[in-house]
Short mmCIF file of C-alpha atoms and ligand atoms in Angstrom, two decimals:
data_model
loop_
_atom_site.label_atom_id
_atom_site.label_comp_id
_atom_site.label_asym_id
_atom_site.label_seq_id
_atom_site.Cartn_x
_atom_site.Cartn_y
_atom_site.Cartn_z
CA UNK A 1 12.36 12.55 -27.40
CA UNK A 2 14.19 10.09 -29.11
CA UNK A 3 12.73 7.61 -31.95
CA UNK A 4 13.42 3.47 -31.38
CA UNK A 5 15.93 3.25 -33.80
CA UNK A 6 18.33 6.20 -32.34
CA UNK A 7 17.74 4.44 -28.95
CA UNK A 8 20.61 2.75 -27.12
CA UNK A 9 19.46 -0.96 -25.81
CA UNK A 10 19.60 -0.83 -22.02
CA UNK A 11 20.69 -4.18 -21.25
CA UNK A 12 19.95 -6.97 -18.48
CA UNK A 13 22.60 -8.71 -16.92
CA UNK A 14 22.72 -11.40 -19.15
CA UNK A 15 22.94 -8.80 -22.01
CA UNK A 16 20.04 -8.99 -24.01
CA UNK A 17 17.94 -5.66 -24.22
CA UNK A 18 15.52 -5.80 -20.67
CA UNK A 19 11.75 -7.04 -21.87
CA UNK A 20 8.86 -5.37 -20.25
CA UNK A 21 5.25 -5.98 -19.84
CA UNK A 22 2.54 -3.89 -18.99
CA UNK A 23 -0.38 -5.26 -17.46
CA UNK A 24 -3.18 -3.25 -19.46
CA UNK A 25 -6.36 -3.74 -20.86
CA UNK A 26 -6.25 -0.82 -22.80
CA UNK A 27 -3.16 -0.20 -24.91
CA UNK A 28 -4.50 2.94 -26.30
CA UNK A 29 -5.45 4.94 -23.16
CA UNK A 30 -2.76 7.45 -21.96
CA UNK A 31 -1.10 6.23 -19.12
CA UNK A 32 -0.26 2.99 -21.27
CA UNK A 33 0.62 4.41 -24.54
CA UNK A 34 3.21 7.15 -22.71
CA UNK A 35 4.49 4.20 -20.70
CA UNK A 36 5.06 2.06 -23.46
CA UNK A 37 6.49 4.89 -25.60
CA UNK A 38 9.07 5.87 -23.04
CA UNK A 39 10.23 2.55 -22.92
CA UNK A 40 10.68 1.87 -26.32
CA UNK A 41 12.22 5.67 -26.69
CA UNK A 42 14.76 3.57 -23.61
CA UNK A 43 15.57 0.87 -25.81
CA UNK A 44 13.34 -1.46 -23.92
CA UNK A 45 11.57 -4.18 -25.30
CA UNK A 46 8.24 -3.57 -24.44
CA UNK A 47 4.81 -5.03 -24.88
CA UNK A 48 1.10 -4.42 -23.57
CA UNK A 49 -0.86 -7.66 -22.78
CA UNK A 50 -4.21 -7.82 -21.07
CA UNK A 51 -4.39 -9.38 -17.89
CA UNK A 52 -7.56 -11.12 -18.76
CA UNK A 53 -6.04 -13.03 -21.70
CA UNK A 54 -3.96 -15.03 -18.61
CA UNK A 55 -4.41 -18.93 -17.87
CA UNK A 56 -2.59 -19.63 -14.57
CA UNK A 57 -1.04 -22.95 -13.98
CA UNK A 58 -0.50 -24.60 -10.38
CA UNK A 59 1.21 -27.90 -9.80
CA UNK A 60 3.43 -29.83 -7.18
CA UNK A 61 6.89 -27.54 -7.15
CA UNK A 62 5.49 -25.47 -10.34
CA UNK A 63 3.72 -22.50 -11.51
CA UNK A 64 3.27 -21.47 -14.86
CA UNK A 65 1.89 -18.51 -16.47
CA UNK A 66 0.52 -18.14 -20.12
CA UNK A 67 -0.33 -15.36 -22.14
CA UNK A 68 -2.47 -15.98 -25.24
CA UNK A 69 -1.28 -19.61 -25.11
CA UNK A 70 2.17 -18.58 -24.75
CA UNK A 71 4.81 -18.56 -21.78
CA UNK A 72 5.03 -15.40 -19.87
CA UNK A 73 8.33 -14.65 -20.12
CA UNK A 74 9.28 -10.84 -19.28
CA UNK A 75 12.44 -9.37 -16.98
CA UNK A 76 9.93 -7.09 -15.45
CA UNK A 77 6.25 -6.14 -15.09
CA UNK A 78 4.44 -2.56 -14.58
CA UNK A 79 0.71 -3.81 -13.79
CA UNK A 80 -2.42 -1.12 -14.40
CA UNK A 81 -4.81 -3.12 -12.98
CA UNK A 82 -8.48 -1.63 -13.34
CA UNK A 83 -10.40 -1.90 -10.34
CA UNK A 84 -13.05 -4.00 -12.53
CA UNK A 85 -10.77 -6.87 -12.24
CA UNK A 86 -8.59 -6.35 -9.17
CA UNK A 87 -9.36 -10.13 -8.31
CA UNK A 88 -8.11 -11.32 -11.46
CA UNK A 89 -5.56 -8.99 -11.23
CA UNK A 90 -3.97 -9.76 -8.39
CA UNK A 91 -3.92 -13.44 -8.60
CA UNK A 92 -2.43 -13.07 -12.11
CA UNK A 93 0.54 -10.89 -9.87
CA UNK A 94 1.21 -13.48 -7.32
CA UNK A 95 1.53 -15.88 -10.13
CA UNK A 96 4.21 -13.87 -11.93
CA UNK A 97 5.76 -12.96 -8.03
CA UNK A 98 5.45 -16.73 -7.51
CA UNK A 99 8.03 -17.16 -10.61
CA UNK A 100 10.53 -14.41 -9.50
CA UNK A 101 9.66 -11.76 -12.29
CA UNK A 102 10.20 -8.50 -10.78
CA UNK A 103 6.85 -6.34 -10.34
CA UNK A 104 6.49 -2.66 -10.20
CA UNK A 105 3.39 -3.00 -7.61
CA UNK A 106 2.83 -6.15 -5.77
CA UNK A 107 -0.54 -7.86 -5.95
CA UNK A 108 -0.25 -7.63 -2.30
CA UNK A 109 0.05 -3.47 -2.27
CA UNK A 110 -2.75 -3.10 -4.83
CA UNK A 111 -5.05 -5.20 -2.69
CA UNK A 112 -4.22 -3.26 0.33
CA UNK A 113 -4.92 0.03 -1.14
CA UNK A 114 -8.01 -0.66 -3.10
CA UNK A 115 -9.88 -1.16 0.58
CA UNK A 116 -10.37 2.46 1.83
CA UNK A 117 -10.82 0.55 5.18
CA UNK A 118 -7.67 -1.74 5.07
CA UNK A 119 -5.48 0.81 3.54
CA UNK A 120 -6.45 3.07 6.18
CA UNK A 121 -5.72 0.70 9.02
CA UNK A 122 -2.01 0.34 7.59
CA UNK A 123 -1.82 3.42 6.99
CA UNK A 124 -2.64 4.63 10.95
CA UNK A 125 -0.68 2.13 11.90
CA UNK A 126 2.27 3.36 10.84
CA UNK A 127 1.48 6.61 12.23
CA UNK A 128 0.39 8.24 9.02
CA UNK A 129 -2.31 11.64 9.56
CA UNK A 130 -5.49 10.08 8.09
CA UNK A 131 -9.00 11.67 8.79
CA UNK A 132 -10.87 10.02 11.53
CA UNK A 133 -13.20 7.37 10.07
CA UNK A 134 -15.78 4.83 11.54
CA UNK A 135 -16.67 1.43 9.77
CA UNK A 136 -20.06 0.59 10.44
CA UNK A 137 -22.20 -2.86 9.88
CA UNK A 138 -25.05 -2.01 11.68
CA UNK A 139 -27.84 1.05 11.64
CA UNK A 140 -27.32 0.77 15.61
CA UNK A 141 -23.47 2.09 15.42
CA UNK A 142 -24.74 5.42 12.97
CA UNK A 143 -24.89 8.00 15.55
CA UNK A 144 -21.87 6.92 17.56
CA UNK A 145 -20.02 6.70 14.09
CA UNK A 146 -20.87 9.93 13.84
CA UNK A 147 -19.68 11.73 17.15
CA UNK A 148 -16.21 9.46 16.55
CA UNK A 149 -15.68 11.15 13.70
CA UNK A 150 -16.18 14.63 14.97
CA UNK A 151 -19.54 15.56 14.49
CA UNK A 152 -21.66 16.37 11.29
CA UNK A 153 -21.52 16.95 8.62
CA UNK A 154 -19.92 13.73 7.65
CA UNK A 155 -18.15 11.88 4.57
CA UNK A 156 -19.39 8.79 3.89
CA UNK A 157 -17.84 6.18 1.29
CA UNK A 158 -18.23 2.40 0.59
CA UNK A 159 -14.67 0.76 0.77
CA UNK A 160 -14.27 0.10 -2.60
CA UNK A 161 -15.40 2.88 -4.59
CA UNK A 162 -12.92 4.81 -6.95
CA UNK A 163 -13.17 7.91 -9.19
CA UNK A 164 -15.33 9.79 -6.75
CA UNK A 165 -18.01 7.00 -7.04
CA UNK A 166 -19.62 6.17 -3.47
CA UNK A 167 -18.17 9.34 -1.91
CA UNK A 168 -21.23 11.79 -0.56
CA UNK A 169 -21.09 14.82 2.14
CA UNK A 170 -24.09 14.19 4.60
CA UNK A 171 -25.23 17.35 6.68
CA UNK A 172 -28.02 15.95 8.82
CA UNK A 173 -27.83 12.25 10.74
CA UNK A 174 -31.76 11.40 9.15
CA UNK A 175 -29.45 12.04 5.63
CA UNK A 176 -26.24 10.06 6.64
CA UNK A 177 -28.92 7.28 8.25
CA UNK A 178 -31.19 7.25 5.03
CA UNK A 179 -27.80 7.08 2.98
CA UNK A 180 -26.05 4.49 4.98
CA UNK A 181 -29.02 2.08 4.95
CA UNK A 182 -29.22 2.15 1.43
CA UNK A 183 -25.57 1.32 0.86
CA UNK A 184 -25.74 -1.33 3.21
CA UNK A 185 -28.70 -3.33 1.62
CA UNK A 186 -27.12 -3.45 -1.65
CA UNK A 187 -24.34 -5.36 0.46
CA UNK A 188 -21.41 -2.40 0.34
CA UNK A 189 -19.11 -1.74 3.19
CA UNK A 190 -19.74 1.50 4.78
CA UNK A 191 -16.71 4.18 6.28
CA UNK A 192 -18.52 7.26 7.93
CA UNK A 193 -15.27 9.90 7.80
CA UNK A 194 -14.39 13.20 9.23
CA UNK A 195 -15.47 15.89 6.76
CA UNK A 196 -12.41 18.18 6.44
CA UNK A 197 -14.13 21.16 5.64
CA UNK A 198 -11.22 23.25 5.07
CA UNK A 199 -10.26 21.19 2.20
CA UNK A 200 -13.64 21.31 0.64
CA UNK A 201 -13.40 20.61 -3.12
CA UNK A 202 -10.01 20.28 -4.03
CA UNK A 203 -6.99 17.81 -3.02
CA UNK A 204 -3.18 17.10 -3.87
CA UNK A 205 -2.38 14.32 -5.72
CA UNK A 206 1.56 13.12 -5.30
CA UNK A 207 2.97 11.13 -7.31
CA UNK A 208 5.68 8.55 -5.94
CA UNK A 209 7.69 6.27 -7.66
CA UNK A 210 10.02 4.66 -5.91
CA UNK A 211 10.74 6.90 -2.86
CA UNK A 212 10.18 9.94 -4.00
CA UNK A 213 7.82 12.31 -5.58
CA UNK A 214 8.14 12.99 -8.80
CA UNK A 215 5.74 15.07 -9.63
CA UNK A 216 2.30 16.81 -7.55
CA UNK A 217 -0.92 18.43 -8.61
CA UNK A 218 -3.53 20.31 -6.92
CA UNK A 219 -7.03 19.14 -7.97
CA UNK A 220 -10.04 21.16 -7.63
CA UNK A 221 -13.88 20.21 -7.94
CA UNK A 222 -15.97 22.71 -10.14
CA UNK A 223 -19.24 24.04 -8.68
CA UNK A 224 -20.93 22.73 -5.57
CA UNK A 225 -19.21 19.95 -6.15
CA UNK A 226 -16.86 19.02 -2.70
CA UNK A 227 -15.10 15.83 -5.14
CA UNK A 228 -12.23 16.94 -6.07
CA UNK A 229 -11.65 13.61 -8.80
CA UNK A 230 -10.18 14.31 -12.46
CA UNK A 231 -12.93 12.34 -13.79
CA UNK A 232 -16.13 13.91 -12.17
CA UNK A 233 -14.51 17.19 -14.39
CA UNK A 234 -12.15 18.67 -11.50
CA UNK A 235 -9.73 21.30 -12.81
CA UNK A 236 -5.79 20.43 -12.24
CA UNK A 237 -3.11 23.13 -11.45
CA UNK A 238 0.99 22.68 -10.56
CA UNK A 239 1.55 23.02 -6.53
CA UNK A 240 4.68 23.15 -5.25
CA UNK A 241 4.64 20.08 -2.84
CA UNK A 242 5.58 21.43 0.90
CA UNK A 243 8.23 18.86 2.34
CA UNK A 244 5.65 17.24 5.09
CA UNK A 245 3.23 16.62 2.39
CA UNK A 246 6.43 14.76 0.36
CA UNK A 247 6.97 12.45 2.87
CA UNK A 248 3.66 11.47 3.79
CA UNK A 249 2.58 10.37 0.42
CA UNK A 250 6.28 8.28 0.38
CA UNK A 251 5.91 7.00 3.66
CA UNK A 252 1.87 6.26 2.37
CA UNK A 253 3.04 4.19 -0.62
CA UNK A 254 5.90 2.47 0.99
CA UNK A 255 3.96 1.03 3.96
CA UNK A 256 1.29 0.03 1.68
CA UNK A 257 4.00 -2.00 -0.19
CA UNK A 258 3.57 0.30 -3.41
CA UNK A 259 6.58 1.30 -5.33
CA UNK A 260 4.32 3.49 -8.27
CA UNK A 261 1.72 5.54 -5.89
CA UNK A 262 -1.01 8.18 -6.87
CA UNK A 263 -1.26 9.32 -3.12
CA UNK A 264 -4.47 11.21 -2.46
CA UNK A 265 -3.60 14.30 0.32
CA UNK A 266 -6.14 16.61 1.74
CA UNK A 267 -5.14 19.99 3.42
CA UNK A 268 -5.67 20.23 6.80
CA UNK A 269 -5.70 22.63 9.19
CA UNK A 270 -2.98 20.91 10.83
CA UNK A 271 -1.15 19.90 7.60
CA UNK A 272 -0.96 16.52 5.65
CA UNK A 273 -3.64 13.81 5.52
CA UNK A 274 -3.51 11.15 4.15
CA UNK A 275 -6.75 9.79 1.97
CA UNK A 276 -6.20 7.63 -0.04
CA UNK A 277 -3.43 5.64 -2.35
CA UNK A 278 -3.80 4.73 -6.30
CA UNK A 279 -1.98 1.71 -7.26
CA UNK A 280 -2.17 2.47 -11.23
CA UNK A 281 -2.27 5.83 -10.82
CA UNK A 282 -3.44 7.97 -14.04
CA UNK A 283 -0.45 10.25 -15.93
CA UNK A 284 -2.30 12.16 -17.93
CA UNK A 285 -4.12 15.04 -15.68
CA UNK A 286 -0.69 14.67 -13.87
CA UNK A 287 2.16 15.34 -16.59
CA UNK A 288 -0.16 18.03 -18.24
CA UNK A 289 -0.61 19.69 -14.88
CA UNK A 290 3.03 19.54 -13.95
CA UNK A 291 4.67 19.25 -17.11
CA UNK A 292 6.82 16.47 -15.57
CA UNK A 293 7.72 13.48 -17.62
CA UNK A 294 6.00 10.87 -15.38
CA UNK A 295 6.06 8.34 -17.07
CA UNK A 296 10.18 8.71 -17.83
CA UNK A 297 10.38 8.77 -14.26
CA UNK A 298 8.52 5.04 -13.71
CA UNK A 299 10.93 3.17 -16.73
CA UNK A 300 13.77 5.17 -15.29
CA UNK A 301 12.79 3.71 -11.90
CA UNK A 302 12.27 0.05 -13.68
CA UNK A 303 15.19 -0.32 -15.13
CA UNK A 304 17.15 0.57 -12.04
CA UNK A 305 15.00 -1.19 -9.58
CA UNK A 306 14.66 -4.80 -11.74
CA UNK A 307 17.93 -6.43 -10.13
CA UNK A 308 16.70 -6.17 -6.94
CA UNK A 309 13.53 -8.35 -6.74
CA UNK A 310 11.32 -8.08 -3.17
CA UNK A 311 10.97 -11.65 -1.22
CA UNK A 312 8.03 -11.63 0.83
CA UNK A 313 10.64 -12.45 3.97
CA UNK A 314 7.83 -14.48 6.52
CA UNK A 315 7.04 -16.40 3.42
CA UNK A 316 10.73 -17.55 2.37
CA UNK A 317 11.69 -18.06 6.03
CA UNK A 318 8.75 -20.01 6.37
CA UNK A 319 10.02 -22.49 4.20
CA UNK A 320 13.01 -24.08 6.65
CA UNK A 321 10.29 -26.09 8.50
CA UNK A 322 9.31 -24.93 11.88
CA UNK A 323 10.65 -21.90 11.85
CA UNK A 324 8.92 -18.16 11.28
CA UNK A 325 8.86 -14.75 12.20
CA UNK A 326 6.64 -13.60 15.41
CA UNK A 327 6.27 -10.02 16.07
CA UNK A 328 5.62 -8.70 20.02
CA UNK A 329 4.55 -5.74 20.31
CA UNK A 330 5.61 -4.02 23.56
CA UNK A 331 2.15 -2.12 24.36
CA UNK A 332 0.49 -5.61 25.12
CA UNK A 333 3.52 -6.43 27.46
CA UNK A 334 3.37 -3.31 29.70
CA UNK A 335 6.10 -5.51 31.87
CA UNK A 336 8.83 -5.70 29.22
CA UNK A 337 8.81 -1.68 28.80
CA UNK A 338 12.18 -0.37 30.38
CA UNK A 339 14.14 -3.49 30.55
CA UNK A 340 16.95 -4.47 28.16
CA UNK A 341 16.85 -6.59 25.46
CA UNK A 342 19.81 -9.27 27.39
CA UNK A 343 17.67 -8.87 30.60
CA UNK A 344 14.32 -10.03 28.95
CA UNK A 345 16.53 -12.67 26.43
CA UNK A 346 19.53 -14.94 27.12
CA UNK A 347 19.70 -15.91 23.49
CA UNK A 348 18.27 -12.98 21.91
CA UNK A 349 15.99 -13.86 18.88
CA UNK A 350 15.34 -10.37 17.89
CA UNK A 351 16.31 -9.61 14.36
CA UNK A 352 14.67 -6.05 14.22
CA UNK A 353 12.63 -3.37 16.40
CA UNK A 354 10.68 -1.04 14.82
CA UNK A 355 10.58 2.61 16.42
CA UNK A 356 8.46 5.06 15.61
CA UNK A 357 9.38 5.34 11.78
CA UNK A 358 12.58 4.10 12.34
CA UNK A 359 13.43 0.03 11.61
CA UNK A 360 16.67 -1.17 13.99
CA UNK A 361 18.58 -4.02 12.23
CA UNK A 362 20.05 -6.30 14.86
CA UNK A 363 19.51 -4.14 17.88
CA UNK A 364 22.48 -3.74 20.53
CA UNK A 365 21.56 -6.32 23.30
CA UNK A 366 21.86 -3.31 25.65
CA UNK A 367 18.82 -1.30 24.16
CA UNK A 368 16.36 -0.54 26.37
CA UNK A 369 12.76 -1.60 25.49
CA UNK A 370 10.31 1.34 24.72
CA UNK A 371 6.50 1.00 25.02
CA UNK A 372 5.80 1.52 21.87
CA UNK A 373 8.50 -0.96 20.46
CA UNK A 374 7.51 -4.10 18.34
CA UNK A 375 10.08 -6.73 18.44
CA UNK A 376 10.51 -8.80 15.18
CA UNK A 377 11.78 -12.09 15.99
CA UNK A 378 12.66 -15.06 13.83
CA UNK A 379 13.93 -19.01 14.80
CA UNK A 380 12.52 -22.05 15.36
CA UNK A 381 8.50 -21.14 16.01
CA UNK A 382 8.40 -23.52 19.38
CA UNK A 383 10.92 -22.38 20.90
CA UNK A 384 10.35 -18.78 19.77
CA UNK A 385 7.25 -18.38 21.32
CA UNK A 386 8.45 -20.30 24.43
CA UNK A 387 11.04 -17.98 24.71
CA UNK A 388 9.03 -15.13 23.98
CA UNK A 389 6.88 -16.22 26.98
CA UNK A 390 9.03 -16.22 29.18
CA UNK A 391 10.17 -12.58 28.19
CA UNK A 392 6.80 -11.77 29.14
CA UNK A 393 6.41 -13.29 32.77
CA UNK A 394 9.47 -11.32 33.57
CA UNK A 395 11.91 -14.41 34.17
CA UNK A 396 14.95 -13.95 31.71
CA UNK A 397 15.25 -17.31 29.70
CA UNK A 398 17.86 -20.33 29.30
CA UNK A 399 17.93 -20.83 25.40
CA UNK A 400 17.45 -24.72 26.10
CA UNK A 401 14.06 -23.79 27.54
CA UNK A 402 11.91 -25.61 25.03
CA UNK A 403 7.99 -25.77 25.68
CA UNK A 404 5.81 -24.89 23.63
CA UNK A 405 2.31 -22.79 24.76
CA UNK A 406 -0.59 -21.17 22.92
CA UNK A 407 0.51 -18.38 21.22
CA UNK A 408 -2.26 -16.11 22.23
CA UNK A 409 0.19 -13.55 22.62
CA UNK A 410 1.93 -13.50 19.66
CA UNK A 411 1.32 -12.96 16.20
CA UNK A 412 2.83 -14.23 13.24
CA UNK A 413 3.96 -11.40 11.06
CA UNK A 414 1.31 -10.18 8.91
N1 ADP B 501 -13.05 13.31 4.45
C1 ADP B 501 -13.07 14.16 3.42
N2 ADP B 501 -13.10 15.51 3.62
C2 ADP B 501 -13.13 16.37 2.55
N3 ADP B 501 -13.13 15.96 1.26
C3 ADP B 501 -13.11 14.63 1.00
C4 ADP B 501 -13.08 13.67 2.05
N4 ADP B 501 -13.08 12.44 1.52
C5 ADP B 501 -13.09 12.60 0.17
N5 ADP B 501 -13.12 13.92 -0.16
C6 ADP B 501 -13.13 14.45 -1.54
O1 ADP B 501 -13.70 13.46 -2.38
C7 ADP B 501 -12.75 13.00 -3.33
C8 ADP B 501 -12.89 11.51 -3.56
O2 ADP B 501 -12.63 10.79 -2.37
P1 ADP B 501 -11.68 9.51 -2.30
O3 ADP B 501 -11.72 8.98 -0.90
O4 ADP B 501 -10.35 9.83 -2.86
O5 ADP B 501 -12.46 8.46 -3.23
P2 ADP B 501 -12.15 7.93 -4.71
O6 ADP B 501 -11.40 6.66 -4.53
O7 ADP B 501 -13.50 7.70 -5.28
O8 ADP B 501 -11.33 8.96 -5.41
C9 ADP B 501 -11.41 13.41 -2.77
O9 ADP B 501 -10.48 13.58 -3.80
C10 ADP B 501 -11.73 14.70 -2.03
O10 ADP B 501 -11.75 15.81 -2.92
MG1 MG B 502 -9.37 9.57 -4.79
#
């Protein structure tokens, strides 16, 4: 490795050496320390600062972000946000998003993926294996949460536990019942999972940065123990990541908006699941396991990624009043399904249709609508929806057809 001084200064655009900030409360723990020394061993300039010592400033047509009493001022930002202070957290990232510094992981992605239930939502969503799993509020739902799921014995988790904390295997229903109560008194959200036996006590853990994996590790629990988690004293070995299992956990992190990605992957009998995804993943179990320089990897990936900030795009269009992006998906419009896009559309307002996995930029006006097709539309919001409502009654439209209706049938994008 090399030492600061023999370092060449990677430069921004406007030439001055590319200053980077990571989010950390604990500048001597490992995943910071081998961050920060990789950067400096880049040439960056690089400092830790604690995302609690943050005052956030709103005002009309200003924010403003100070650290220590001093303006934030950094080309780019790698948060490790603890999941003590996610809130915090993530408000202190949509401050810095808010001012156009580029962010390794968005406030947005980490909130997503610290919700077992919302992350696994997205996640099915998007067609992603993830073990069947039941979110129950009421004692009433247990048993039927338990047959959806496939029968005992059963996983049970609250949403936002981490570390193996709030994870427990439940063999009879008086157990999972007993359990589930408990949790729900003490006001936690319940998930009653599948149980997938056949990866009882151990787990791969992918890392992706950017979009790919860099580097994978099998975990294993020791004992009785089925939790598989580094910190409950699991055992890590190399694995050789099969391809499937590659582009799950990239496909995982990318529709959960996370560049940097700890993706959690249980072996099934029918390959891949998805479990989980860690925002601020940990390096060190990781790098010793597969000897990869992980960390390396993540500057590498910051300096090449910083010139290209993300926009959230329904927030920016949002801003030319009255207009928006509505999304239609075709499943709710059985009637659209096997006509063309200029049959349903005189003007056609479609920007994008998503496909299965696939995104279509600017489809032909000849494509033929698919049931499982969501149309991604942008223009003026009134006559958008009007138009889009007409699409659905079957009529094809004339683009100076401008009424506006509910829009019970559309959604905004989310
Ligand atoms: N449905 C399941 N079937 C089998 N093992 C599971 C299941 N859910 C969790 N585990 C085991 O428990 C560990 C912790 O679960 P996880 O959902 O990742 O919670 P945490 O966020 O606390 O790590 C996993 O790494 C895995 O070894
Ligand atoms: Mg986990």
């Amino acid at each position: 490795m090399r030492t600061p001084d023999e370092a060449p200064t990677f430069g921004t655009s406007h030439g001055a050496a590319l200053r980077l900030a990571v989010l950390s409360r604990g500048p001597r723990l490992y995943s910071t320390r081998r961050i920060v020394e990789e950067a400096r061993a880049r040439g960056l300039r690089v400092d830790v600062c604690d995302p609690m010592k943050f005052s956030l400033t709103v005002a009309e047509g200003s924010v403003d972000v100070l650290h220590k009493g001093e303006r934030f001022a950094y080309d780019a930002v790698i948060p490790r946000i603890g999941h003590s202070i996610t809130q915090h957290g993530v408000a202190l990232l949509r401050h810095i998003e808010q001012l156009g510094m580029w962010t390794a992981n968005t406030g947005q992605g980490i909130l997503q993926s610290r919700d077992k239930l919302h992350a696994s939502q997205i996640l099915a969503r998007n067609r992603l294996p993830v073990p069947r799993t039941a979110y129950v509020r009421d004692m009433v739902d247990i048993d039927q949460a338990i047959s959806m799921v496939g029968g005992l014995p059963v996983v049970v988790k609250v949403t936002q536990g981490t570390q193996g904390d709030g994870v427990f295997l439940r063999h009879t229903a008086y157990e999972v019942r007993n359990l589930v109560q408990g949790l729900l008194m003490t006001g936690k959200s319940v998930l009653v999972q599948e149980y997938i036996a056949e990866s009882h006590g151990r787990d791969i853990r992918a890392l992706v940065v950017g979009d790919r994996v860099v580097a994978a590790m099998r975990r294993r629990a020791r004992g009785r123990e089925f939790r598989s988690n580094f910190h409950l004293n699991g055992t890590v070995e190399p694995v050789d990541l099969p391809e499937d299992y590659a582009e799950a956990a990239c496909r995982a992190a990318r529709v959960l908006g996370l560049n940097i990605a700890g993706v959690d992957l249980l072996e099934g009998a029918n390959g891949p699941l998805v479990l989980e995804v860690n925002s601020s993943p940990g390096l060190e179990g990781i790098e010793k396991a597969s000897g990869v320089n992980v960390a390396g990897a993540i500057v590498d990936f910051v300096m090449d990624d910083t010139a290209f900030g993300e926009v959230d795009l329904d927030q920016l269009l949002r801003t030319v009043p009255g207009s928006g992006v509505l999304t239609l998906q075709l499943r709710n419009h059985p009637r659209m399904v096997g006509r063309r896009l200029n049959e349903v559309f005189a003007t056609i307002p479609v920007f994008a249709l998503s496909r299965g996995d696939r995104l279509v930029w600017n489809p032909d006006e000849d494509t033929q609508l698919r049931f499982d097709d969501v149309l991604v539309c942008y223009g003026d919001l009134v006559q958008l929806r009007a138009s889009l409502r007409k699409a659905m009654l079957g009529q094809p439209l004339m683009a100076a057809d401008v009424e506006e209706h509910g829009d019970d049938e559309t959604t905004a994008a989310p």
